[in-house]
Tab-separated table of C-alpha atoms in Angstrom:
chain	number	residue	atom	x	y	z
A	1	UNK	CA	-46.018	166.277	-46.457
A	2	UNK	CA	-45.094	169.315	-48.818
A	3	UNK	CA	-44.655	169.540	-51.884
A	4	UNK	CA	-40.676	169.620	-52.089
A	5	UNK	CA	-40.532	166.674	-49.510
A	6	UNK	CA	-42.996	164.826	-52.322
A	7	UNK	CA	-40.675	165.796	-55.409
A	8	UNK	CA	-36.706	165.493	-53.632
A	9	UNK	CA	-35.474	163.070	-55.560
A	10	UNK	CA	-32.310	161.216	-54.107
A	11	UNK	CA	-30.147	161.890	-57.012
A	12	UNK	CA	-31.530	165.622	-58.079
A	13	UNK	CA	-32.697	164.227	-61.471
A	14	UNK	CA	-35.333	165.855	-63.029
A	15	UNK	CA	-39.199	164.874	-61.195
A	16	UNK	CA	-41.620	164.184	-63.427
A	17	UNK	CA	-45.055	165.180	-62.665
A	18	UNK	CA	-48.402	163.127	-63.762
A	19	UNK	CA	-51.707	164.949	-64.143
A	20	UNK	CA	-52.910	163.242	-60.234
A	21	UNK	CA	-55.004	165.298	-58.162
A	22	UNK	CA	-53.084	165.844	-55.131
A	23	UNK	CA	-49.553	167.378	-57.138
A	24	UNK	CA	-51.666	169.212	-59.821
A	25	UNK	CA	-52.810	171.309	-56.328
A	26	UNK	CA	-49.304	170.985	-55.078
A	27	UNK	CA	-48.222	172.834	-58.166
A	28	UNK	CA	-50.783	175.042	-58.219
A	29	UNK	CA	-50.516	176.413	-54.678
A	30	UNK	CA	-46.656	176.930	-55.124
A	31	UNK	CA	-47.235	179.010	-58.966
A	32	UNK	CA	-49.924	180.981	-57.059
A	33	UNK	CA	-47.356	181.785	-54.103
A	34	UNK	CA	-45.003	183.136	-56.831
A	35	UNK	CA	-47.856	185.456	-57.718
A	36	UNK	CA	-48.738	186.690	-54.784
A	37	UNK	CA	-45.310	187.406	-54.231
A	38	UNK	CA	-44.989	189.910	-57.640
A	39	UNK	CA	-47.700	192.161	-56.142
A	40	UNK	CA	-47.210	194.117	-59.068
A	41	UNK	CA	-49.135	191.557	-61.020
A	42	UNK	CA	-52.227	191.849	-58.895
A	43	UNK	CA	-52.001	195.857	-58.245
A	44	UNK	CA	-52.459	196.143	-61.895
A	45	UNK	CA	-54.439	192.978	-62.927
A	46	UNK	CA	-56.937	195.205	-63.855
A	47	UNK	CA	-54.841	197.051	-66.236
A	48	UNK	CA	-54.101	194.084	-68.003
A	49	UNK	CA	-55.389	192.508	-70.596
A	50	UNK	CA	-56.065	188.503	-70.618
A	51	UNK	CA	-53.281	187.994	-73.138
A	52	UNK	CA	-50.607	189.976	-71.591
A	53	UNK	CA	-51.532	188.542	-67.807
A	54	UNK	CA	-50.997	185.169	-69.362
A	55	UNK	CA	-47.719	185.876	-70.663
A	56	UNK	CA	-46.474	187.221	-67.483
A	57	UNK	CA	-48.088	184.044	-65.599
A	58	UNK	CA	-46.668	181.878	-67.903
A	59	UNK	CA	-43.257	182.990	-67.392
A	60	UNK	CA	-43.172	182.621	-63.901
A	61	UNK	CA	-44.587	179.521	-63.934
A	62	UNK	CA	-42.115	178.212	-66.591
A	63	UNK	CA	-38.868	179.527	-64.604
A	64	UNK	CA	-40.199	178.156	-61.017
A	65	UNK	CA	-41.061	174.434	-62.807
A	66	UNK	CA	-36.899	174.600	-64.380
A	67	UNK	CA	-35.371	176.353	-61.302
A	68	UNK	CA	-37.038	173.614	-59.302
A	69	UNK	CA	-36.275	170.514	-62.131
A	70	UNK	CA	-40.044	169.787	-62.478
A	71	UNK	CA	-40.935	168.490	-65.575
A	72	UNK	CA	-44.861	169.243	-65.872
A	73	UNK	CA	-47.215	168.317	-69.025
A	74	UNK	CA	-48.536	171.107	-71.501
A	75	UNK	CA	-51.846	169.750	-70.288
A	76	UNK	CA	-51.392	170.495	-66.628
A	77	UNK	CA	-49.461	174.044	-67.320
A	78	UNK	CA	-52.730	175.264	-69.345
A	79	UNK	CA	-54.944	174.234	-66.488
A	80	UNK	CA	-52.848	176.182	-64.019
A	81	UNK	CA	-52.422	179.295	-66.257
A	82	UNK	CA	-56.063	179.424	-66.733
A	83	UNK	CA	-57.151	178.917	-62.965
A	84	UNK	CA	-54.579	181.720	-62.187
A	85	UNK	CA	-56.357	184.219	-64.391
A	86	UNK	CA	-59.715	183.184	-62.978
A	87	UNK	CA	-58.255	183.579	-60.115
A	88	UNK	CA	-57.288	187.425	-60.449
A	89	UNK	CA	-59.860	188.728	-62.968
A	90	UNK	CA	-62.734	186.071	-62.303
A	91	UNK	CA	-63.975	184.201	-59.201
A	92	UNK	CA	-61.645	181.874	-58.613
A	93	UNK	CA	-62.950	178.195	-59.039
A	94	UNK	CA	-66.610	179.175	-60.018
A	95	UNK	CA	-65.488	181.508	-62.915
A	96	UNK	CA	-65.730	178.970	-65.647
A	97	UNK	CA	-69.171	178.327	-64.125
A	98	UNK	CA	-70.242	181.617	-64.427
A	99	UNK	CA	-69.621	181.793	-68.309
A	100	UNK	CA	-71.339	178.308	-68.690
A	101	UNK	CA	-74.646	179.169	-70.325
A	102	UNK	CA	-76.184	175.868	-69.161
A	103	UNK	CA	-75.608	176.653	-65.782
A	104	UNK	CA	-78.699	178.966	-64.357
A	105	UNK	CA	-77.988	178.905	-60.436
A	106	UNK	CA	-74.721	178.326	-58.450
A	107	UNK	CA	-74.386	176.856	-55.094
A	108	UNK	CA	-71.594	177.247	-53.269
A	109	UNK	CA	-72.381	174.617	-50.160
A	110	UNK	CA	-68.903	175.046	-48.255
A	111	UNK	CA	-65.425	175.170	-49.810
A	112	UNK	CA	-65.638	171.200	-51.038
A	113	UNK	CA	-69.177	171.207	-52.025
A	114	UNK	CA	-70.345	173.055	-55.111
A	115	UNK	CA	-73.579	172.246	-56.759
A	116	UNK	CA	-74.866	174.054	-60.047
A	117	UNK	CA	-78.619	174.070	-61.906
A	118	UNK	CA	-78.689	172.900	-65.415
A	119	UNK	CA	-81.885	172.192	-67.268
A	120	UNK	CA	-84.064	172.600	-63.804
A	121	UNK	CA	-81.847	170.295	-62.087
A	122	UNK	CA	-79.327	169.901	-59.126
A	123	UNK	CA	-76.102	168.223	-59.948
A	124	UNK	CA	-72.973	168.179	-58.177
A	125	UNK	CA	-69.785	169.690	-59.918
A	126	UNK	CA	-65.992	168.554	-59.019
A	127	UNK	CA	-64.856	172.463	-58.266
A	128	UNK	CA	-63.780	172.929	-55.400
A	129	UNK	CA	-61.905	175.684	-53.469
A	130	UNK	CA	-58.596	175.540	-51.738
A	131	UNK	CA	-60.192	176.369	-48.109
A	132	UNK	CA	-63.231	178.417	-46.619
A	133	UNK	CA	-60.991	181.382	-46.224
A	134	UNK	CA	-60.726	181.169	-50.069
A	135	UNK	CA	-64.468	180.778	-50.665
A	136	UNK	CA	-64.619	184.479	-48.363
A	137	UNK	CA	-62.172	185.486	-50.465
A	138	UNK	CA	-63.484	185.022	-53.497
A	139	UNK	CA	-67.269	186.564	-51.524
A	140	UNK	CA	-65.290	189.869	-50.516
A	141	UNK	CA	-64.002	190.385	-53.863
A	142	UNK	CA	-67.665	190.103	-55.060
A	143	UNK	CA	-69.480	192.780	-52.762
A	144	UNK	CA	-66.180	194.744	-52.082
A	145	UNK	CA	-66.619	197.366	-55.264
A	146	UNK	CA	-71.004	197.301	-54.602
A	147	UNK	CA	-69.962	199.145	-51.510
A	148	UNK	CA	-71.021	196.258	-49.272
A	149	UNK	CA	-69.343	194.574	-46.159
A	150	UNK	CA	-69.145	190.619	-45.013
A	151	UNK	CA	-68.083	190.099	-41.891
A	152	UNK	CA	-69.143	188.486	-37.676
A	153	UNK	CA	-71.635	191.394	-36.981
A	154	UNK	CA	-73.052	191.328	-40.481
A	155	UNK	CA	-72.750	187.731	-41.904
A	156	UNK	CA	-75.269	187.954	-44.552
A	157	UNK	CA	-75.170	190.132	-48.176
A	158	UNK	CA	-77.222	190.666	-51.301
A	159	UNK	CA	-75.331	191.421	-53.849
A	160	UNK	CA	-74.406	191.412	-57.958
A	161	UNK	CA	-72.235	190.451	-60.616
A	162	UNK	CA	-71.514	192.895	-63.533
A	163	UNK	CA	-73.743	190.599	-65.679
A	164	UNK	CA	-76.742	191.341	-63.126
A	165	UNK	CA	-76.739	187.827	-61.982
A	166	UNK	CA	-77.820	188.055	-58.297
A	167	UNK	CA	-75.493	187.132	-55.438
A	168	UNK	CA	-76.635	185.786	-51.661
A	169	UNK	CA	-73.565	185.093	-49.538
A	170	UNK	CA	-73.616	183.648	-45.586
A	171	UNK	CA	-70.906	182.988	-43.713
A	172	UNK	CA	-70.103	181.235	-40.291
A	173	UNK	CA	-71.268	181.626	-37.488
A	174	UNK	CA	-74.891	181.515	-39.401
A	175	UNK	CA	-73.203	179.113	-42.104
A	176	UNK	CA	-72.783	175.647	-40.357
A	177	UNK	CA	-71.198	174.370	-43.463
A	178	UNK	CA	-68.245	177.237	-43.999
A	179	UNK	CA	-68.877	180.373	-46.115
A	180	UNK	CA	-72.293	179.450	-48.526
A	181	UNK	CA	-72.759	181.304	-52.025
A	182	UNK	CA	-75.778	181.360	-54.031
A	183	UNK	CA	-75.707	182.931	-57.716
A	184	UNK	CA	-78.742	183.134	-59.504
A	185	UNK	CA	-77.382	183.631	-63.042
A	186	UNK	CA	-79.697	185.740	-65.803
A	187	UNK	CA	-78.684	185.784	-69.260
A	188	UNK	CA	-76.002	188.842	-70.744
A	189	UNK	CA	-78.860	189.197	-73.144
A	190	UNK	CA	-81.999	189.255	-71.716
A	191	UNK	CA	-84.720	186.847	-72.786
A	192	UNK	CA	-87.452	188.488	-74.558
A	193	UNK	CA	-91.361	187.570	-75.190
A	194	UNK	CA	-90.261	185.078	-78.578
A	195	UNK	CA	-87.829	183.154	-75.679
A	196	UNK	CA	-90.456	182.715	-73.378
A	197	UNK	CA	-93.104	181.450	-76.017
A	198	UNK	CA	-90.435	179.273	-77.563
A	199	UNK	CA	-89.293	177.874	-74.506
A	200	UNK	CA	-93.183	176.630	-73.489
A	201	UNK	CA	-93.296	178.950	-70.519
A	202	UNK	CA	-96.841	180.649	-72.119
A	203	UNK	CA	-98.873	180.965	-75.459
A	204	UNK	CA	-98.453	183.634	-78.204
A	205	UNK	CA	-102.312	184.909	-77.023
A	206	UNK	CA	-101.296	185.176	-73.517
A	207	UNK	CA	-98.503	187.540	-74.451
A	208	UNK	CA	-100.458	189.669	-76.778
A	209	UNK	CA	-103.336	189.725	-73.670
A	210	UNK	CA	-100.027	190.447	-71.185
A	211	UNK	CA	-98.509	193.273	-74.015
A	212	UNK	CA	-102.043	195.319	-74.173
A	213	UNK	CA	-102.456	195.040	-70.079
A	214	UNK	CA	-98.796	196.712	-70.422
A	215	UNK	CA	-99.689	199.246	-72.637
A	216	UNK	CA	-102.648	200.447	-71.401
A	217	UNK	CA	-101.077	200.863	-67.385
A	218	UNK	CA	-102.777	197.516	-65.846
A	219	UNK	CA	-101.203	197.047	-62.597
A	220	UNK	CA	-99.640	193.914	-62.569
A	221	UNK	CA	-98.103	191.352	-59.564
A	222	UNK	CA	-95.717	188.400	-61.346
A	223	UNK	CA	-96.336	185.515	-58.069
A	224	UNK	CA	-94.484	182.327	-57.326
A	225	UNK	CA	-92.025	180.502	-55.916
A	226	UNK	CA	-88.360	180.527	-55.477
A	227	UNK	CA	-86.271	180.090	-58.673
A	228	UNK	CA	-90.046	180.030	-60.727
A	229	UNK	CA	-88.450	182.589	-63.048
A	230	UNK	CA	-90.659	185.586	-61.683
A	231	UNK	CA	-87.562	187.986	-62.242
A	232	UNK	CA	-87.475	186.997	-65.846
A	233	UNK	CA	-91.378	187.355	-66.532
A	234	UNK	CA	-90.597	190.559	-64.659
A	235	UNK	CA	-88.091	191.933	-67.246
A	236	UNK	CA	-90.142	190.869	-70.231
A	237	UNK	CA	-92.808	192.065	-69.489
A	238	UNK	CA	-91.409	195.273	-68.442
A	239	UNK	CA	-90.061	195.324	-71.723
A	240	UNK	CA	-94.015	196.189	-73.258
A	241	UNK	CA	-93.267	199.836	-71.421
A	242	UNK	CA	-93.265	202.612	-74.110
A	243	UNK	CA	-90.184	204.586	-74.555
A	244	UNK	CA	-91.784	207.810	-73.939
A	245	UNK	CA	-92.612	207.073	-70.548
A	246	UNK	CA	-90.483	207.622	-67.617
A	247	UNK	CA	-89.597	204.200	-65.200
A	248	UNK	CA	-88.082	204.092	-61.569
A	249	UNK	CA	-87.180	200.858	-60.917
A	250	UNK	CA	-86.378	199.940	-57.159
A	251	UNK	CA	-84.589	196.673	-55.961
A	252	UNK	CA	-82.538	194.727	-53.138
A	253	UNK	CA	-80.047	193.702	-56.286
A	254	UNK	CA	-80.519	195.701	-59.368
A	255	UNK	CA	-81.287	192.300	-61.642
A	256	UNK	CA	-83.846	194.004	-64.202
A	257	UNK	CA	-82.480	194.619	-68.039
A	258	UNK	CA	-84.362	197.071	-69.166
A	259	UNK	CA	-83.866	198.807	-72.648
A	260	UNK	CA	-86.083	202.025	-72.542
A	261	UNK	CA	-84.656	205.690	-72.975
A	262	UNK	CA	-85.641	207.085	-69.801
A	263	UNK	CA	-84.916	205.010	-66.934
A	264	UNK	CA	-84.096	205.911	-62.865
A	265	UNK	CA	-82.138	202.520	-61.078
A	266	UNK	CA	-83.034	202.735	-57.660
A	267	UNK	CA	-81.361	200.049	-55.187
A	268	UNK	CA	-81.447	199.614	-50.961
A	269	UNK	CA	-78.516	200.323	-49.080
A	270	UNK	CA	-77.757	197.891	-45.834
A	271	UNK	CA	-76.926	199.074	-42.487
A	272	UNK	CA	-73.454	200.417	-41.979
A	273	UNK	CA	-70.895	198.873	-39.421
A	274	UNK	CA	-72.478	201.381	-36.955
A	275	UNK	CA	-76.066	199.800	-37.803
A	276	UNK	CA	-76.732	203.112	-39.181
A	277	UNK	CA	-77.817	204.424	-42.690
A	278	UNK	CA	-79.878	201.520	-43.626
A	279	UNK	CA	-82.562	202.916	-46.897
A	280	UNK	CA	-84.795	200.009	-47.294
A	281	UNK	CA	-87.427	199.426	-50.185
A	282	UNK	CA	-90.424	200.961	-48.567
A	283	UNK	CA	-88.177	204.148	-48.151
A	284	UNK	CA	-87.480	204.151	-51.790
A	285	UNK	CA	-91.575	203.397	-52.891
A	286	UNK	CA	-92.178	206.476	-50.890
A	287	UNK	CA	-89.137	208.704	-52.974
A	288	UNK	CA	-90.389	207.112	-55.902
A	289	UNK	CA	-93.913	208.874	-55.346
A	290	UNK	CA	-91.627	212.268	-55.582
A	291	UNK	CA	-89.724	211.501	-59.293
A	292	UNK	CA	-92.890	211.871	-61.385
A	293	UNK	CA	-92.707	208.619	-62.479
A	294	UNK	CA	-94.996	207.136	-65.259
A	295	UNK	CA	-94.450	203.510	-63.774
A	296	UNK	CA	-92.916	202.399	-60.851
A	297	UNK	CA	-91.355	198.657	-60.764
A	298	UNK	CA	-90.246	196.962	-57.749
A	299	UNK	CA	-88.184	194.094	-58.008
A	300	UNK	CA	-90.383	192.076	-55.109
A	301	UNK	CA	-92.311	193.099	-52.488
A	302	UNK	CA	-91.828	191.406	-49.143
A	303	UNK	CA	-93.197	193.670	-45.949
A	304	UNK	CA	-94.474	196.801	-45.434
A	305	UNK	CA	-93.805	198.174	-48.974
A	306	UNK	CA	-96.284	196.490	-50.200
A	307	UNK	CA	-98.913	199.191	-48.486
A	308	UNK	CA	-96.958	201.781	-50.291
A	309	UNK	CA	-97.183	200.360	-53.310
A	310	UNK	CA	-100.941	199.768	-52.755
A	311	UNK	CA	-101.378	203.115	-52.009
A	312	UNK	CA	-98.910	204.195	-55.083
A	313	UNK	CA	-101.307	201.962	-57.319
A	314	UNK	CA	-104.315	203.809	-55.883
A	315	UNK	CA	-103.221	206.803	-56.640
A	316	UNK	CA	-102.487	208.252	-60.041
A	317	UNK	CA	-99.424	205.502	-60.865
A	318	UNK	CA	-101.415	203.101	-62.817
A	319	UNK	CA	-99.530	200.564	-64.503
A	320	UNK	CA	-97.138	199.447	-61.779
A	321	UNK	CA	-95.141	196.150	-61.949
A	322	UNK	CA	-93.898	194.112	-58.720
A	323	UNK	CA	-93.365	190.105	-57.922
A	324	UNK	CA	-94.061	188.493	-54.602
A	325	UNK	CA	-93.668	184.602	-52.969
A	326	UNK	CA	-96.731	183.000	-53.319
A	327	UNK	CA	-97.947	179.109	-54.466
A	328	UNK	CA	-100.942	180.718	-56.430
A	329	UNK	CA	-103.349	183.977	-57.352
A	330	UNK	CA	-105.087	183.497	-54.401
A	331	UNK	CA	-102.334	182.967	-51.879
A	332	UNK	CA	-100.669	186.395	-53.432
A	333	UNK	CA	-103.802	188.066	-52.173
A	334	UNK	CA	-103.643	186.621	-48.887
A	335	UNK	CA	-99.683	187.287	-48.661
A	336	UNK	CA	-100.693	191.270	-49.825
A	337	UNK	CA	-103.079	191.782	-46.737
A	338	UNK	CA	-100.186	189.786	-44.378
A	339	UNK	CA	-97.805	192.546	-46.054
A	340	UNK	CA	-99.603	195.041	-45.487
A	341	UNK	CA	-100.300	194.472	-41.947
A	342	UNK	CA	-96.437	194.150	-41.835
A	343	UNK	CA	-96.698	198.364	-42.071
A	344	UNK	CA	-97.426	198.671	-38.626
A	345	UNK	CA	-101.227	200.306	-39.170
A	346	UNK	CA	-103.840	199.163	-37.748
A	347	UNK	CA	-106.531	198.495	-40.587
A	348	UNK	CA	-109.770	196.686	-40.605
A	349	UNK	CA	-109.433	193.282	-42.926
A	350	UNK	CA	-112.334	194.780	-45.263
A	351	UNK	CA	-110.471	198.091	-46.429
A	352	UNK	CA	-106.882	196.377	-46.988
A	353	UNK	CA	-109.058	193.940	-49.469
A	354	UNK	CA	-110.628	196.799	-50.710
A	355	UNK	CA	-106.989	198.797	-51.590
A	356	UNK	CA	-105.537	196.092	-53.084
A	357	UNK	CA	-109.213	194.780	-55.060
A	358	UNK	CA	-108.930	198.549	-56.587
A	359	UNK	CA	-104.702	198.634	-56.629
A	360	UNK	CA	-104.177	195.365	-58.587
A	361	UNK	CA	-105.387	194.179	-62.064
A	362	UNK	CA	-103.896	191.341	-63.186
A	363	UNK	CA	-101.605	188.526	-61.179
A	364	UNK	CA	-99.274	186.416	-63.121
A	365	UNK	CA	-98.844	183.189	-61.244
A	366	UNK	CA	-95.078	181.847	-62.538
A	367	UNK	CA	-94.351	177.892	-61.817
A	368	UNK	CA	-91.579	176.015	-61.846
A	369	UNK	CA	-92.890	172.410	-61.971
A	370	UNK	CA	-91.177	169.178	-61.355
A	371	UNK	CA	-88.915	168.525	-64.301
A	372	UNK	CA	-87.328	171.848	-63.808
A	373	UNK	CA	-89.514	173.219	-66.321
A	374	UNK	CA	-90.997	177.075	-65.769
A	375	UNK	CA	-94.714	177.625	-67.033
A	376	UNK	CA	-97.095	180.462	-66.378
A	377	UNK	CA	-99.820	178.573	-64.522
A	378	UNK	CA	-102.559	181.076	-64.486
A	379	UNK	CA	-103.362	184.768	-65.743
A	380	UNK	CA	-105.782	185.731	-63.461
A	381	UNK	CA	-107.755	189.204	-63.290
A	382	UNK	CA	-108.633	190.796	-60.082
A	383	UNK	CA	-112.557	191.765	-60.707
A	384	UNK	CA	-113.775	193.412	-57.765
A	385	UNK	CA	-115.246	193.136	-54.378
A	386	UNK	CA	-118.348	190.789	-53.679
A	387	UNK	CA	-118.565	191.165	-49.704
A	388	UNK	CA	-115.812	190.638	-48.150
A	389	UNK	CA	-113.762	188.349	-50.523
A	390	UNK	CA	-111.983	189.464	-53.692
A	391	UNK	CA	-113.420	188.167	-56.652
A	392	UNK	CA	-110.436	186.823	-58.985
A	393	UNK	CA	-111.445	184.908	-62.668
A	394	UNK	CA	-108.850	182.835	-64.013
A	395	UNK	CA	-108.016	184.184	-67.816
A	396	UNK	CA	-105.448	181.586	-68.990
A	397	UNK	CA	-104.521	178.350	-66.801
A	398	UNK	CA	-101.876	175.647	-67.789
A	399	UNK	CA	-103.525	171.981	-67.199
A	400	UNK	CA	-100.772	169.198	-66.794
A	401	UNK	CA	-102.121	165.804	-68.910
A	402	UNK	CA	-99.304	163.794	-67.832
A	403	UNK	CA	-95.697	163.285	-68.796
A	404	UNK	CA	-93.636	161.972	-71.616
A	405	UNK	CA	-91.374	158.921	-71.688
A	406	UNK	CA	-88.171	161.662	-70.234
A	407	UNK	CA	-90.294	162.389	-67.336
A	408	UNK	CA	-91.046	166.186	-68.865
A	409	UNK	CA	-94.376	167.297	-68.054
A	410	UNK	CA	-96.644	167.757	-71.109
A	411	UNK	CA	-100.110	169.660	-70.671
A	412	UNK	CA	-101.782	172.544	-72.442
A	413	UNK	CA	-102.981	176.301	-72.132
A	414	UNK	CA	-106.429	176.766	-71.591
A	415	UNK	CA	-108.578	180.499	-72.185
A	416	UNK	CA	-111.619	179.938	-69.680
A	417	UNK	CA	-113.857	181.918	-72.157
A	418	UNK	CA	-114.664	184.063	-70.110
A	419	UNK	CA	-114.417	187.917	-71.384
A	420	UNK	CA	-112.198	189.780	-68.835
A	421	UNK	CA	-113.269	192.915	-67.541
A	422	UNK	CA	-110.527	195.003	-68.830
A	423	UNK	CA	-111.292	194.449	-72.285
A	424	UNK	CA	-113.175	197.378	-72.196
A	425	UNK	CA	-109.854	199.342	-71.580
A	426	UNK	CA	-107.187	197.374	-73.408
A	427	UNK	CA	-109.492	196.263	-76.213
A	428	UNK	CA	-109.645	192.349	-77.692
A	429	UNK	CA	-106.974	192.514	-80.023
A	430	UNK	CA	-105.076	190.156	-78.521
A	431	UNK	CA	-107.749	187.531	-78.544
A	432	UNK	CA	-107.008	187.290	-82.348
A	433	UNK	CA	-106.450	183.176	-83.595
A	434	UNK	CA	-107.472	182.048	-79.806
A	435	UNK	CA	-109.258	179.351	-81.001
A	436	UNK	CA	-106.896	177.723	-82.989
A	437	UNK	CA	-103.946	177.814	-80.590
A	438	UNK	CA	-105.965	177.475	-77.484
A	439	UNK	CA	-109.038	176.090	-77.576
């Protein structure tokens, strides 16, 4: 039934309209119409300012709700105005999600179904969209001004918001459930080293033994799973870089925050509709090698790259930063040689091991355990060859002792005591009031 069938009232009296569900949508869909139909409005909604687009909104709403006799409360007029101007200089539904500092992920399951992260854990939200042809709406205005396409020959995109919060859309016929959204959010103002103590995710001598690795060009891997907050160990720890030197950074999404002077972005490029053009990550390690850079950071390493970045590591760039998947030190090892393999050369087992025991330094191992919280569960250092196995010693380890009557895990950092190897480069500094916070 529409919406003027639902309000004709036999003797043309005034309708009044109750906040309910169903006419609050009604009304909605018939104000938005009226937009759409003063194209000047959205031509230029990015001319105008918040205040003057809800003055113009706010007229048309008000003359459409008297020429029609519906009386409408202050309560649901503000609602509409607002999801109007998400809907033209936001992202429609999900905008007030975005600006929601609790929220840390976004899922967008399907036009009906929208989930969000808060605190580390999965809750469903009542915001919904109008249709799926809204949700691709709303994921076209998203990668449309990155340059990037969404469509039946290439249904999947990596993308960003202008806050750097990272963007994975899918659509049908790969998306079962209707156009799917994922937005991993990172904060306008990007956590720093204080944060991450504060927030339990290390100890105040892990970050000074992380800072001097930094300054003195250790090669470092961040490892872990999805959503384990390897990005944001990434950034901060990035952050250690001196001004003076010069940093490419290269990345699917450009996500890191990084304040230093002299900075190059670097960022892929997908296929275009001719599946032509594509410049993938391992393309831009090897430009990289051209830019005289003093470190190179890529954003993760997944495939073949990882050789270059080896090889990079091996040769003159000390003090590289990456992240890769992996469940622990060791695994990242074993993922490296897989990687590496994933180059296409044929190399014996023995001399990969051997490129990345002299490539790599240090692996931070980032967790996120089961209360949602993040920790850093080792800092291990990469000391050699013995053989054929790479000899790794465990720095700093986080051992859970249990958990706390709100089900959040408690435990405590542990130093193994054990003098690392590149003390003799970075120094022992950092090792200053270990025993009291650690031991």
């Amino acid at each position: 039934m529409s919406l003027t069938n639902r309000l004709k009232s036999e003797n043309d009296e005034k309708v009044v309209i109750h906040d309910k569900k169903d006419s609050f949508y009604g009304l909605k869909n018939d104000v938005q119409n009226l937009i759409i139909e003063k194209l000047s409005i959205i031509e230029n909604s990015d001319k105008l300012d918040s205040k003057t687009l809800e003055k113009e909104i706010m007229v048309i709403m008000n003359e459409h709700f008297e020429n029609k006799n519906i009386e409408v409360s202050t309560n649901t007029k503000t609602k509409i105005l607002y999801q109007m101007i998400d809907e033209i200089l936001g992202l429609g539904p999900i905008t007030s999600l975005i600006k929601d500092k609790n929220v840390s992920e976004i899922m967008v399951n399907g036009f009906d179904h929208v989930y969000v992260e808060k605190e580390g854990r999965l809750e469903l939200t009542e915001v919904k969209f109008k249709d799926n042809l809204h949700v691709l709406h709303i994921i076209e205005k998203i990668v449309a001004p990155l340059g990037r396409r969404i469509d039946e020959s290439s249904p999947m995109v990596d993308a960003r918001l202008p806050n750097g919060s990272r963007v994975n859309a899918i659509i049908p016929p790969l998306a079962l459930n209707g156009p799917t959204i994922t937005i991993r959010k990172f904060s306008e103002e990007p956590f720093v080293i204080s944060d991450l103590i504060g927030f339990g995710t290390l100890t105040t001598p892990m970050a000074e033994f992380l800072k001097a690795c930094v300054r003195e060009k250790m090669n470092i891997i961040v490892s872990g799973g999805t959503g384990s907050g390897k990005t944001t160990m990434l950034n901060v720890v990035s952050s250690f870089i001196p001004n003076d030197e010069r940093i490419v950074t290269i990345e699917d999404a450009a996500e890191l925050q990084l304040h230093q002077e002299h900075i190059v972005r670097l960022e892929t490029r997908p296929a275009n509709i001719e599946g032509k053009g594509e410049i993938n990550i391992r393309d831009l390690v090897k430009n990289s090698l051209r830019m005289r850079p003093d470190r190179i950071i890529v954003g993760e390493v997944r495939s073949g790259e990882a050789l270059d970045m080896l090889q990079a590591m091996n040769t003159g760039h000390d003090g590289s930063l990456t992240t890769g998947h992996a469940n622990s030190p060791r695994d990242m090892l074993s993922r490296l040689e897989t990687m590496v393999l994933m180059a296409g050369m044929d190399l014996p087992i023995k001399a990969i091991r051997e490129q990345i025991a002299s490539a790599i330094d240090v692996i931070i191992q980032q967790t996120r355990l089961k209360d949602g919280s993040r920790r850093i569960t080792h800092i291990s250092e990469v000391q050699g060859m013995e053989g054929e196995v790479i000899i790794l010693q465990d720095i700093f380890k986080f051992v859970q002792t249990g958990t706390d009557n709100r089900g959040k895990i408690t435990g405590k950092f542990e130093y193994s005591g054990i003098k690392p190897k590149i003390t003799s480069v970075i120094g022992d500094e950092w090792a200053k009031g270990l025993e009291a916070s650690d031991r």
